[in-house]
Coordinates of C-alpha atoms and ligand atoms in Angstrom, one line a residue:
M901 CA 22.5 10.6 -0.9
R902 CA 20.0 11.3 -3.6
I903 CA 18.0 8.4 -5.1
L904 CA 15.8 8.6 -8.2
A905 CA 13.2 5.9 -7.9
I906 CA 10.6 4.5 -10.2
E907 CA 7.3 2.7 -9.3
S908 CA 5.2 0.8 -11.9
S909 CA 3.9 -2.3 -10.2
C910 CA 0.2 -1.7 -10.9
D911 CA -1.7 1.3 -12.3
E912 CA 0.4 4.3 -11.3
T913 CA 3.6 5.4 -13.2
A914 CA 5.6 7.2 -10.6
A915 CA 9.1 8.7 -10.2
A916 CA 10.6 10.6 -7.3
V917 CA 13.9 12.0 -5.9
V918 CA 14.5 11.5 -2.2
E919 CA 17.4 12.6 -0.1
D920 CA 18.9 10.2 2.6
G921 CA 15.7 8.1 2.6
R922 CA 13.8 10.8 4.4
R923 CA 13.4 14.0 2.5
A924 CA 11.3 13.9 -0.7
L925 CA 12.5 16.5 -3.2
S926 CA 9.8 15.4 -5.7
N927 CA 7.0 12.9 -6.1
A928 CA 5.5 12.6 -9.6
V929 CA 2.6 10.2 -10.3
A930 CA 0.7 9.6 -13.5
S931 CA -2.5 7.6 -12.7
Q932 CA -4.1 5.2 -15.1
I933 CA -7.4 5.0 -13.2
E934 CA -9.5 6.6 -16.0
A935 CA -8.3 4.0 -18.5
H936 CA -9.2 1.0 -16.3
K937 CA -12.4 2.4 -14.9
I938 CA -14.6 1.1 -17.7
Y939 CA -13.4 -2.4 -17.0
G940 CA -14.0 -2.2 -13.3
G941 CA -10.4 -3.2 -12.5
V942 CA -6.8 -3.0 -13.8
V943 CA -6.3 -4.6 -17.2
P944 CA -2.6 -5.8 -17.1
E945 CA -1.7 -5.3 -20.8
I946 CA -3.2 -1.8 -20.8
A947 CA -1.3 -1.1 -17.6
S948 CA 2.1 -2.1 -19.2
R949 CA 1.5 -0.2 -22.4
M950 CA 0.5 3.0 -20.5
H951 CA 3.6 2.7 -18.3
A952 CA 5.7 2.6 -21.4
E953 CA 4.0 5.7 -22.8
A954 CA 4.3 7.7 -19.5
I955 CA 7.6 6.7 -18.0
C956 CA 9.9 9.2 -19.9
A957 CA 7.8 12.2 -19.0
V958 CA 7.2 11.1 -15.4
V959 CA 10.9 10.6 -14.7
R960 CA 11.7 14.0 -16.4
E961 CA 9.0 15.6 -14.2
A962 CA 10.5 14.1 -11.0
L963 CA 14.0 15.4 -11.9
E964 CA 12.8 18.8 -12.8
A965 CA 10.6 19.2 -9.8
A966 CA 13.6 18.2 -7.6
G967 CA 15.8 20.6 -9.4
V968 CA 18.5 18.0 -10.0
S969 CA 20.1 16.5 -13.0
L970 CA 20.9 12.8 -13.5
R971 CA 24.6 13.6 -12.8
E972 CA 23.5 14.7 -9.3
I973 CA 21.7 11.4 -8.6
D974 CA 23.7 8.8 -6.5
A975 CA 21.6 5.7 -7.3
V976 CA 18.6 4.6 -9.4
A977 CA 15.9 2.4 -7.9
A978 CA 12.8 0.6 -9.1
T979 CA 10.1 -1.6 -7.7
A980 CA 11.0 -5.1 -8.8
A981 CA 8.4 -7.2 -6.9
P982 CA 5.6 -8.0 -6.3
G983 CA 3.0 -6.7 -8.9
L984 CA 1.9 -7.2 -12.5
V985 CA 4.9 -8.6 -14.3
G986 CA 4.6 -6.6 -17.5
A987 CA 4.0 -3.4 -15.5
L988 CA 7.0 -4.1 -13.2
L989 CA 9.3 -4.8 -16.2
V990 CA 8.7 -1.4 -17.7
G991 CA 9.9 0.5 -14.7
L992 CA 12.7 -1.9 -13.8
N993 CA 14.1 -2.0 -17.3
Y994 CA 13.9 1.8 -17.6
A995 CA 15.8 2.1 -14.3
K996 CA 18.4 -0.4 -15.6
G997 CA 18.9 1.7 -18.7
L998 CA 19.3 4.9 -16.7
A999 CA 21.7 3.2 -14.2
Y1000 CA 23.8 1.7 -17.0
A1001 CA 24.0 4.8 -19.2
N1002 CA 24.9 7.1 -16.3
G1003 CA 27.2 4.7 -14.4
K1004 CA 25.0 4.7 -11.2
P1005 CA 24.2 1.7 -8.9
L1006 CA 20.8 0.1 -9.4
V1007 CA 18.6 -0.8 -6.4
A1008 CA 15.7 -3.3 -6.7
V1009 CA 13.0 -2.6 -4.2
H1010 CA 10.1 -4.8 -2.8
H1011 CA 6.8 -2.9 -3.2
L1012 CA 5.5 -3.8 0.3
R1013 CA 8.8 -2.8 2.0
A1014 CA 8.4 0.5 0.2
H1015 CA 4.9 1.0 1.5
A1016 CA 6.2 0.6 5.1
A1017 CA 9.1 3.1 4.2
A1018 CA 6.4 5.7 3.3
N1019 CA 6.4 6.4 7.0
Y1020 CA 10.1 7.5 6.9
L1021 CA 9.1 10.5 4.7
N1022 CA 7.1 12.3 7.4
S1023 CA 8.3 11.0 10.8
E1024 CA 11.3 9.9 12.7
L1025 CA 10.1 6.3 12.7
A1026 CA 12.9 3.7 12.9
P1027 CA 12.9 -0.1 13.3
P1028 CA 12.0 -2.2 15.2
Y1029 CA 8.2 -1.6 14.9
L1030 CA 5.1 -3.6 13.9
C1031 CA 3.5 -2.6 10.6
L1032 CA 0.1 -3.2 9.2
I1033 CA 0.3 -3.1 5.4
V1034 CA -3.1 -2.8 3.8
S1035 CA -3.4 -2.3 0.0
G1036 CA -5.4 -3.4 -2.9
G1037 CA -3.5 -6.7 -3.3
H1038 CA -2.1 -7.4 0.2
T1039 CA -3.0 -7.4 3.9
H1040 CA 0.0 -8.2 6.1
I1041 CA 1.0 -7.7 9.7
V1042 CA 4.8 -7.5 9.6
E1043 CA 7.6 -7.1 12.1
V1044 CA 10.1 -4.7 10.7
L1045 CA 13.1 -5.9 12.7
D1046 CA 15.6 -3.6 11.0
Y1047 CA 15.3 -1.6 7.8
T1048 CA 15.8 -4.6 5.5
T1049 CA 14.7 -7.5 7.7
F1050 CA 11.0 -8.3 7.8
R1051 CA 8.9 -11.1 9.4
V1052 CA 5.3 -11.7 8.4
V1053 CA 3.2 -12.6 11.5
G1054 CA -0.2 -12.4 10.0
R1055 CA -1.8 -12.1 6.5
T1056 CA -5.0 -12.5 4.7
R1057 CA -5.8 -16.0 3.6
D1058 CA -8.0 -14.8 0.7
D1059 CA -8.9 -11.3 -0.4
A1060 CA -7.0 -8.2 0.6
A1061 CA -8.8 -5.5 2.6
G1062 CA -8.7 -3.2 -0.3
E1063 CA -10.2 -5.8 -2.6
A1064 CA -13.1 -6.3 -0.1
L1065 CA -13.7 -2.5 0.1
D1066 CA -13.5 -2.1 -3.7
K1067 CA -15.9 -5.0 -4.4
T1068 CA -18.4 -3.8 -1.8
A1069 CA -18.2 -0.3 -3.2
R1070 CA -19.0 -1.7 -6.6
L1071 CA -22.2 -3.4 -5.2
L1072 CA -23.2 0.0 -3.9
G1073 CA -22.9 1.3 -7.4
L1074 CA -19.7 3.3 -6.8
P1075 CA -17.0 3.6 -9.5
Y1076 CA -13.6 1.9 -9.5
P1077 CA -11.5 2.0 -7.4
G1078 CA -14.2 2.0 -4.8
G1079 CA -12.2 2.5 -1.6
P1080 CA -12.0 6.3 -1.7
H1081 CA -15.7 6.6 -2.9
L1082 CA -16.9 4.3 -0.1
D1083 CA -14.9 6.5 2.4
H1084 CA -16.6 9.6 1.1
L1085 CA -20.1 8.0 1.0
G1086 CA -19.8 6.6 4.6
R1087 CA -19.1 10.0 6.1
G1088 CA -22.1 10.9 8.2
G1089 CA -23.5 7.3 7.9
N1090 CA -24.3 5.1 10.9
P1091 CA -21.5 2.6 11.5
N1092 CA -23.8 0.4 13.6
A1093 CA -26.7 0.1 11.2
Y1094 CA -25.5 -3.2 9.7
K1095 CA -23.6 -6.0 11.4
F1096 CA -20.7 -8.0 9.8
P1097 CA -18.7 -10.9 11.1
R1098 CA -15.0 -10.8 12.2
P1099 CA -14.0 -14.2 10.7
K1100 CA -11.6 -16.3 12.8
V1101 CA -9.0 -18.2 10.8
P1102 CA -7.8 -21.5 12.2
G1103 CA -4.0 -21.8 12.9
N1104 CA -3.0 -18.2 13.3
P1105 CA -4.9 -15.6 15.5
Y1106 CA -3.4 -12.7 13.5
D1107 CA -4.6 -14.0 10.0
F1108 CA -7.6 -12.5 8.2
S1109 CA -10.3 -13.6 5.9
F1110 CA -11.8 -10.7 4.0
S1111 CA -13.7 -12.9 1.5
G1112 CA -16.1 -13.9 4.3
L1113 CA -16.7 -10.2 5.1
K1114 CA -17.3 -9.5 1.5
T1115 CA -19.8 -12.3 1.1
A1116 CA -21.7 -11.2 4.2
A1117 CA -22.0 -7.7 2.6
M1118 CA -23.3 -9.2 -0.6
N1119 CA -25.9 -11.3 1.2
Q1120 CA -27.2 -8.4 3.2
L1121 CA -27.4 -6.2 0.2
R1122 CA -29.4 -8.8 -1.7
S1123 CA -32.0 -8.7 1.1
L1124 CA -32.4 -4.9 0.7
N1125 CA -34.5 -3.4 -2.1
P1126 CA -32.3 -2.0 -5.0
E1127 CA -33.0 1.6 -4.2
S1128 CA -31.8 1.4 -0.6
S1129 CA -28.7 -0.7 -1.6
L1130 CA -27.4 1.9 -4.1
S1131 CA -25.2 4.6 -2.5
N1132 CA -26.4 3.7 1.0
P1133 CA -24.3 5.8 3.5
D1134 CA -25.2 3.6 6.5
F1135 CA -24.1 0.5 4.7
A1136 CA -20.8 2.2 3.6
A1137 CA -20.1 3.4 7.2
S1138 CA -21.0 0.0 8.7
F1139 CA -18.9 -2.0 6.3
Q1140 CA -15.9 0.3 6.7
F1141 CA -16.2 0.1 10.5
A1142 CA -16.3 -3.7 10.3
V1143 CA -13.1 -3.7 8.1
A1144 CA -11.3 -1.2 10.4
D1145 CA -12.3 -2.9 13.6
Y1146 CA -11.2 -6.3 12.3
L1147 CA -7.8 -4.8 11.2
C1148 CA -7.4 -3.0 14.5
R1149 CA -8.2 -6.1 16.6
N1150 CA -5.7 -8.5 15.0
F1151 CA -3.0 -5.9 14.7
L1152 CA -3.3 -4.7 18.3
C1153 CA -3.5 -8.3 19.5
A1154 CA -0.2 -9.1 17.7
A1155 CA 1.4 -5.9 19.1
A1156 CA 0.4 -6.9 22.6
D1157 CA 1.6 -10.5 22.2
L1158 CA 4.9 -9.6 20.6
G1159 CA 5.5 -6.6 22.9
Y1160 CA 5.6 -3.8 20.3
Q1161 CA 5.0 -0.2 21.6
T1162 CA 5.8 1.4 18.2
L1163 CA 3.3 0.7 15.4
A1164 CA 2.9 1.9 11.8
L1165 CA 0.2 1.7 9.1
A1166 CA 1.0 1.5 5.4
G1167 CA -0.6 1.0 2.0
G1168 CA -3.4 2.5 0.0
V1169 CA -6.1 1.4 2.4
C1170 CA -4.5 3.3 5.3
A1171 CA -5.8 6.5 3.5
N1172 CA -9.2 5.4 4.8
S1173 CA -10.5 7.9 7.3
V1174 CA -12.3 5.3 9.5
L1175 CA -9.2 3.0 9.8
R1176 CA -7.0 6.0 10.6
A1177 CA -9.4 7.3 13.3
E1178 CA -10.1 3.9 14.9
M1179 CA -6.5 2.9 15.0
K1180 CA -5.4 6.3 16.4
A1181 CA -8.1 6.2 19.1
R1182 CA -7.3 2.7 20.2
C1183 CA -3.5 3.3 20.2
E1184 CA -3.9 6.4 22.3
K1185 CA -6.0 4.5 24.8
L1186 CA -3.3 1.8 25.0
G1187 CA -0.4 4.3 25.2
L1188 CA 1.1 3.0 21.9
T1189 CA 2.9 5.2 19.4
L1190 CA 1.3 5.0 16.0
H1191 CA 2.9 6.3 12.8
V1192 CA 0.7 6.9 9.7
P1193 CA 2.0 8.1 6.3
G1194 CA 0.8 11.4 4.9
L1195 CA -2.0 10.9 2.4
A1196 CA 0.2 11.5 -0.6
Y1197 CA 2.4 8.6 0.5
C1198 CA -0.3 6.0 1.3
G1199 CA -1.2 4.9 -2.3
D1200 CA 1.4 3.8 -4.8
N1201 CA 4.2 6.4 -5.3
A1202 CA 7.9 6.4 -6.0
A1203 CA 9.0 8.5 -3.0
M1204 CA 8.4 5.5 -0.7
V1205 CA 10.4 3.3 -3.1
A1206 CA 13.3 5.8 -2.9
A1207 CA 13.1 5.8 0.9
Q1208 CA 13.4 2.0 1.1
A1209 CA 16.0 2.0 -1.6
Y1210 CA 18.3 4.2 0.6
Y1211 CA 18.3 1.5 3.3
E1212 CA 18.6 -1.4 0.9
F1213 CA 21.7 0.4 -0.6
R1214 CA 23.2 1.0 2.8
A1215 CA 22.7 -2.8 3.5
G1216 CA 24.7 -3.5 0.4
H1217 CA 21.7 -4.7 -1.7
I1218 CA 22.9 -3.5 -5.1
A1219 CA 21.1 -5.2 -8.1
G1220 CA 22.9 -6.5 -11.1
L1221 CA 21.8 -5.5 -14.6
G1222 CA 20.5 -9.1 -15.0
C1223 CA 17.9 -8.6 -12.2
N1224 CA 14.4 -9.6 -13.1
A1225 CA 10.8 -8.7 -12.0
A1226 CA 9.3 -11.1 -9.5
P1227 CA 5.5 -10.9 -9.5
S1228 CA 4.9 -12.7 -6.2
L1229 CA 8.0 -12.4 -4.0
S1230 CA 7.5 -12.5 -0.2
I1231 CA 8.3 -9.3 1.8
E1232 CA 10.8 -11.4 3.7
E1233 CA 13.0 -11.8 0.6
T1234 CA 15.1 -9.1 -0.9
P1235 CA 14.5 -8.8 -4.7
Ligands
KG4_13 O1 -1.3 0.5 -2.1 P1 -2.3 0.8 -3.2 O2 -2.3 2.2 -3.8 O3 -2.0 -0.2 -4.4 C1 -1.7 -1.5 -4.2 O4 -0.5 -1.8 -3.9 O5 -2.6 -2.4 -4.2 O6 -3.7 0.4 -2.7 C2 -4.9 0.5 -3.5 C3 -6.1 0.2 -2.6 C4 -7.4 0.1 -3.4 O7 -8.1 -1.0 -3.0 C5 -8.1 1.4 -3.0 O8 -9.5 1.3 -3.1 C6 -7.7 1.6 -1.6 O9 -6.3 1.3 -1.6 N1 -7.9 2.9 -1.1 C7 -8.8 3.2 -0.1 C8 -8.7 4.6 0.1 N2 -7.8 5.1 -0.8 C9 -7.3 4.1 -1.5 N3 -9.6 2.4 0.6 C10 -10.4 3.0 1.5 N4 -10.4 4.3 1.7 C11 -9.6 5.2 1.1 N5 -9.7 6.5 1.3
ZN14 ZN1 0.9 -0.6 -3.4

């Protein structure tokens, strides 16, 4: 089964064709980063408008790269939740138009479910497994009970891990989005040069608070002279180590308590080299199997949306043409 999927929840306009949820035939992405850079973050209205400008060309590129026509597509999918509402509506409504005009079923996909499904594109991973989803907007520890049944066991109470990395990178004078630049700067830096807390959150041992970590970074940077705070590799390495260690601790604690041997990482932040290395080393030591998406499938892309759409379709989750974007739907709910 071939699914054409569209992703437009934030600042990437993406389209892809994936076969049977596992084999990506194409994965086209048009990034808006340059347009948002001068504002230091994503400007929602600019994002919506740029999706509208890019979407026709990106979908055409995905079909051409896959070598298939619309007639050879079995279903059309789009991210319907969560995300910026104006941005989501562009991709969802474009998918609706394609589905209607070509007589194909429409599948509405949850963005975080899709991030987890990125793992299906380069491994044999199958539920049940425990997944750590770390992106710019979300930090979740999720039980993937079957392909379309999810249970959140831990989450951030405030900032997402990606937000904390981006904001700290900004304090170090790095451009938006800071995560990849911080990763680059920290290579060769000393991860033990600066100390950061691992905030405990009352009520749930698997929950996170990244705003506390971010404030600790801000306070330490204030005590340094401006020259040593800008582009400081030791600070970049230490902060990333703190974030990775905090994520590993709560995730592996949840895995032990809930009895999971199969684990997966997902989301833009799992492209981070420190997080990947730390999680891999600790899982090896504990004899746990860890799945990590290929770098092309960590950040926002449409191949992951098509992968999840395949399993939603098989579960009978076909969207009507009246389906709407939901900017803040839980991963436990099907859009
Ligand atoms: O999943 P994603 O592409 O978009 C959302 O759904 O939010 O995640 C974007 C986040 C940003 O915070 C970005 O800085 C971060 O992922 N990111 C990284 C790296 N690559 C992307 N953070 C740390 N190291 C990286 N290599
Ligand atoms: Zn994302």
